[in-house]
Structure formats: C-alpha cells, structure tokens
mmCIF file of C-alpha atoms in Angstrom:
data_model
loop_
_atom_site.group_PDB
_atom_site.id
_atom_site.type_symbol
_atom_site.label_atom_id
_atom_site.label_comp_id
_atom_site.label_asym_id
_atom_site.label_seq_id
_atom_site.Cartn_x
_atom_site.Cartn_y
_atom_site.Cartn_z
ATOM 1 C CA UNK A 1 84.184 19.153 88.786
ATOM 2 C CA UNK A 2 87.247 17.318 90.754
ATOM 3 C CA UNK A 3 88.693 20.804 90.989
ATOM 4 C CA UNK A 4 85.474 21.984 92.710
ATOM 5 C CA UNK A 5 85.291 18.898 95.005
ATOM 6 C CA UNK A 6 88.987 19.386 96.459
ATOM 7 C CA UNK A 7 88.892 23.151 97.046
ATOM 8 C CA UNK A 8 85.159 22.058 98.907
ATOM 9 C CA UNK A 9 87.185 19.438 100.861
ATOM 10 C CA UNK A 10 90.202 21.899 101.694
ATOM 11 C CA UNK A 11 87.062 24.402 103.271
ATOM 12 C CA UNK A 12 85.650 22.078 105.088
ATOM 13 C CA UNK A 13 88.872 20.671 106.512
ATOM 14 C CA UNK A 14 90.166 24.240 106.700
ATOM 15 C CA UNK A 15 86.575 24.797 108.967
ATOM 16 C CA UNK A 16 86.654 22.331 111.127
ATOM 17 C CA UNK A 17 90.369 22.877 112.585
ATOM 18 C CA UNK A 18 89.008 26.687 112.788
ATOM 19 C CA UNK A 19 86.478 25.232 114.918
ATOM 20 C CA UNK A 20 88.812 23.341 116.931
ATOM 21 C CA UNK A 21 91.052 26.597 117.715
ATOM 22 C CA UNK A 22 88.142 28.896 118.808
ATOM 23 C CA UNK A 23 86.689 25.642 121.676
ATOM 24 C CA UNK A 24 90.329 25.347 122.745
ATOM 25 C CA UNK A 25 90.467 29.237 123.182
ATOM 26 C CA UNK A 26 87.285 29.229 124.898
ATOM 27 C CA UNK A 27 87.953 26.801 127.447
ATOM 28 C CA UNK A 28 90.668 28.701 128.176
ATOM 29 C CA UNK A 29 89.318 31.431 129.202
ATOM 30 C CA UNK A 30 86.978 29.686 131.930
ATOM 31 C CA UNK A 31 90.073 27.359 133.273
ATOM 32 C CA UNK A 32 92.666 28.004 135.670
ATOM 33 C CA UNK A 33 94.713 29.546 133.367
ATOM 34 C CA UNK A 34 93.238 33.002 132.946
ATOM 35 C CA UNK A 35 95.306 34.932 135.227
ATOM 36 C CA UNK A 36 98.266 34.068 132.906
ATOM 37 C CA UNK A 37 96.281 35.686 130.375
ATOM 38 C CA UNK A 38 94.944 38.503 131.903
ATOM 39 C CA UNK A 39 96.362 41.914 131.543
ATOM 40 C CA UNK A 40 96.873 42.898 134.988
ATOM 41 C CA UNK A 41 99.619 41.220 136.640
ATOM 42 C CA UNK A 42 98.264 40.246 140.958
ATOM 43 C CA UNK A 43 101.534 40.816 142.005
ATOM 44 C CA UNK A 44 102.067 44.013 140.939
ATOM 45 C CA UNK A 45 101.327 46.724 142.934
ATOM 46 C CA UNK A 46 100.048 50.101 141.494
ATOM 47 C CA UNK A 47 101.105 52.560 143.598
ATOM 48 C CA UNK A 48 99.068 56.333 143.134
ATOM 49 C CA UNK A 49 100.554 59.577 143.791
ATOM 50 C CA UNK A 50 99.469 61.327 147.753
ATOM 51 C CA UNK A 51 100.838 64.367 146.605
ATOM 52 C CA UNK A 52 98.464 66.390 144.838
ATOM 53 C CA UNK A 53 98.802 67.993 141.583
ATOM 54 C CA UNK A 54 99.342 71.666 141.587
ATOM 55 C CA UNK A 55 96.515 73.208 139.499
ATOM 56 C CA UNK A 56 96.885 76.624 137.621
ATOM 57 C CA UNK A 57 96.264 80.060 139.695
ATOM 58 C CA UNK A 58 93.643 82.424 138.178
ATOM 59 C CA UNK A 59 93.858 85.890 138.496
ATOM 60 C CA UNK A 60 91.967 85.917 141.035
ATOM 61 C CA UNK A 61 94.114 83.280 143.159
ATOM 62 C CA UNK A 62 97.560 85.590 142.178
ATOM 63 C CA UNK A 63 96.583 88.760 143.253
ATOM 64 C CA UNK A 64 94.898 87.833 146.515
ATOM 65 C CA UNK A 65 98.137 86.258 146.841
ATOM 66 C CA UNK A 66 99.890 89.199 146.341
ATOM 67 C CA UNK A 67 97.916 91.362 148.691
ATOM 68 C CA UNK A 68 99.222 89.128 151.228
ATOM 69 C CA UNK A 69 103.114 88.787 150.536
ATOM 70 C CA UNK A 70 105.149 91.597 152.104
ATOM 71 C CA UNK A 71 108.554 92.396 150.308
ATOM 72 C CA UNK A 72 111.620 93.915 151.490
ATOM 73 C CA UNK A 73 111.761 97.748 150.920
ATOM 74 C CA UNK A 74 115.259 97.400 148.441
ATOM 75 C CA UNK A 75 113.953 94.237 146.917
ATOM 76 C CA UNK A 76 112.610 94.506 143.002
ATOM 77 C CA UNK A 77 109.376 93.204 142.050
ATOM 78 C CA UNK A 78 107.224 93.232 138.796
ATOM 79 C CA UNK A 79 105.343 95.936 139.872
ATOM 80 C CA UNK A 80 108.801 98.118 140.259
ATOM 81 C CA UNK A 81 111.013 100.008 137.953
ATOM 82 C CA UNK A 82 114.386 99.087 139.400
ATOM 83 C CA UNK A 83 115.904 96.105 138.563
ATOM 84 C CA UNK A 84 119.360 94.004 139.645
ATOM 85 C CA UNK A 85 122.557 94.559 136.972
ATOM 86 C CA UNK A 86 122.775 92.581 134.262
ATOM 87 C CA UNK A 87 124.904 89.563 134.155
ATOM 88 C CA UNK A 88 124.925 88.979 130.335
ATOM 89 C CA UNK A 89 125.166 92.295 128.092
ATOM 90 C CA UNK A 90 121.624 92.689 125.940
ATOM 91 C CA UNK A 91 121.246 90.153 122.595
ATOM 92 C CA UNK A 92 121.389 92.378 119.815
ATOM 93 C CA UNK A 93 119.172 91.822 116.808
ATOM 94 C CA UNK A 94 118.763 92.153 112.932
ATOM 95 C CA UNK A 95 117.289 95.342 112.074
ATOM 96 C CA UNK A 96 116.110 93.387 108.689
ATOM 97 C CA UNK A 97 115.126 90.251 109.943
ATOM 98 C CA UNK A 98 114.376 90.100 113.665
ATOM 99 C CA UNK A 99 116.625 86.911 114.254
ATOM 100 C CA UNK A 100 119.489 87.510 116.854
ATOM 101 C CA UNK A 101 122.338 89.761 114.980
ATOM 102 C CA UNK A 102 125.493 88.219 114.921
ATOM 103 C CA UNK A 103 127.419 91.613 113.038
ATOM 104 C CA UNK A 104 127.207 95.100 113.051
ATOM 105 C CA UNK A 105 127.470 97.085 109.736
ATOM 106 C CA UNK A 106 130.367 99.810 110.530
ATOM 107 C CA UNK A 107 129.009 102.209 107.481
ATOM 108 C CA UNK A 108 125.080 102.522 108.800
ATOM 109 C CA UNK A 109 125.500 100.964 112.609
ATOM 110 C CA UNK A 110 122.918 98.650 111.473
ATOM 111 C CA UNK A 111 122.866 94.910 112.817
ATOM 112 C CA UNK A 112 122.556 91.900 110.796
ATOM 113 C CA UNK A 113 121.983 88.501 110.961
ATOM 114 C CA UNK A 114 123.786 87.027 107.648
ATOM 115 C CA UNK A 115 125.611 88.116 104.758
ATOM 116 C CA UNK A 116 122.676 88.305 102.709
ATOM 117 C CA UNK A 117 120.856 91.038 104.722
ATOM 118 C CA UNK A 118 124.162 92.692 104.846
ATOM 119 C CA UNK A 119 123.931 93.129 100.846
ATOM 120 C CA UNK A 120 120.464 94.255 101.444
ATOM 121 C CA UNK A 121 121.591 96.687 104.140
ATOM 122 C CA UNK A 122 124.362 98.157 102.018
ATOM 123 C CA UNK A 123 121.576 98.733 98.876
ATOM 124 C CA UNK A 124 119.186 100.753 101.389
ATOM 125 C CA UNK A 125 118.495 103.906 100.816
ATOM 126 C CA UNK A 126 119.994 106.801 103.850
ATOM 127 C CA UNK A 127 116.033 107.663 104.566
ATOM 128 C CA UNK A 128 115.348 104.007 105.078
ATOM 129 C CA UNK A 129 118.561 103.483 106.750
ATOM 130 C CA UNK A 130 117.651 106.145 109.337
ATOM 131 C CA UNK A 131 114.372 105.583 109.855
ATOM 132 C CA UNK A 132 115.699 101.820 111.098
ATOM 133 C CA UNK A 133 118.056 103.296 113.473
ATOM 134 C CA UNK A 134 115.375 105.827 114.904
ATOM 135 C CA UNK A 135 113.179 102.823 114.997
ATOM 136 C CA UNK A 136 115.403 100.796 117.327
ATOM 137 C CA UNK A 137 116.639 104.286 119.292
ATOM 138 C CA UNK A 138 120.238 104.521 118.240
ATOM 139 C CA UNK A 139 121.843 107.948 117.201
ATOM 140 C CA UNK A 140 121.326 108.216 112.937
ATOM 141 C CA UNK A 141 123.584 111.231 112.696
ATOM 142 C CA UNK A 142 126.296 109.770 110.950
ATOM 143 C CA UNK A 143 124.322 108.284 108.597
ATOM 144 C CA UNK A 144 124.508 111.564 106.816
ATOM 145 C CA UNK A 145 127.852 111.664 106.007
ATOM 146 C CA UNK A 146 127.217 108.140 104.207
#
C-alpha cells in the first residue's frame, strides 16, 4: 500500500510540472518572442528565379522548328547521310558479351571482353564462330582454315 501511495505521489508530482511546461510553452507562443521561434527568418530575403524554366519541345514544337531553320548546303544534319571524320577510331565490342572488347582473338578475329569469354571463344564451334563474324560484318574466310 506505501508502494502504491509513492508511485501515486511521483504521478501527480510528475503531472503537475508537465502542466507547468505546456503554460510556459503556451505563453510563449502569444509573447514577443515568437519571431525567434518562427521558421522564417524577416531578414532574409527569398529571392525567385525571372528567368523562366525551359519546358520540353513536343514533336510538334521540333519540327515546326525545323521547317524554319535554314542550313548551310556542306553542313551535316540528322536528316543527312554524310557526316564529319571521326576523331576517336570506333569502340569495339565483345562478340559474346556485348560489353566494350578490350582483345581481339588472332585464331577466329573475334573480340572479347575477358579471359573467360576468350576460353569460351576458343571452345566454339567454326559454324558458330562464323555465323558471329557474319553477324557483326567482318570477312569469316579464314575461319576455315581453323
């Protein structure tokens, strides 16, 4: 029973400085004070962007757009078939894989990747290994003397 009065006691004492903190807090709020608490800062200025955000073209927006540009007659566009010369010489890639080859097989002119599609190169079969080259567009006449 004196363990029940004391933990009682402890509540109600507990309570009552609860009570205290939430009036303090609310008087706060109404007082002078609130602009320190307020999220906004008054000094700060918010400044907005003028500039307007560019917003997507639709089709419709690109080609009326293109109706209306003129080009030069030797320039190339993406409508025409010639292009500039290459700077950089074309990436070369796995025949196996797909990833960017790092090393040509000299036996079957195939590219690989690693040295584990290089096993798997070197355990094809010559109608596979041709049909990979004629695939990609290289010459597979060698790969009958294999």
């Amino acid at each position: 029973s004196s363990f029940s009065n004391s933990s009682s006691q402890i509540f109600s004492i507990l309570l009552s400085k609860l009570s205290l903190v939430m009036a303090k807090k609310g008087k706060g709020k109404s007082g002078a004070s609130s602009s320190a608490i307020s999220p906004t800062v008054p000094f700060r200025k918010h400044y907005t962007s003028k500039i307007k955000e560019k917003q997507p073209k639709n089709l419709k927006g690109i080609l009326q757009a293109m109706r209306h540009t003129t080009f030069e007659a030797g320039s190339s566009t993406y409508t025409t078939i010639s292009a500039p010369i290459r700077l950089f010489p074309p990436k070369k890639y796995c025949d196996v894989t797909g990833l960017e080859a790092k090393y040509m097989d000299p036996k079957t002119h195939l590219w690989y990747f690693s040295s584990i599609q290089f096993h798997i190169i070197r355990s094809l079969p010559r109608a596979t290994i041709t049909t990979l080259l004629n695939i990609r567009g290289a010459e597979s006449g060698h790969v009958a003397l294999l």
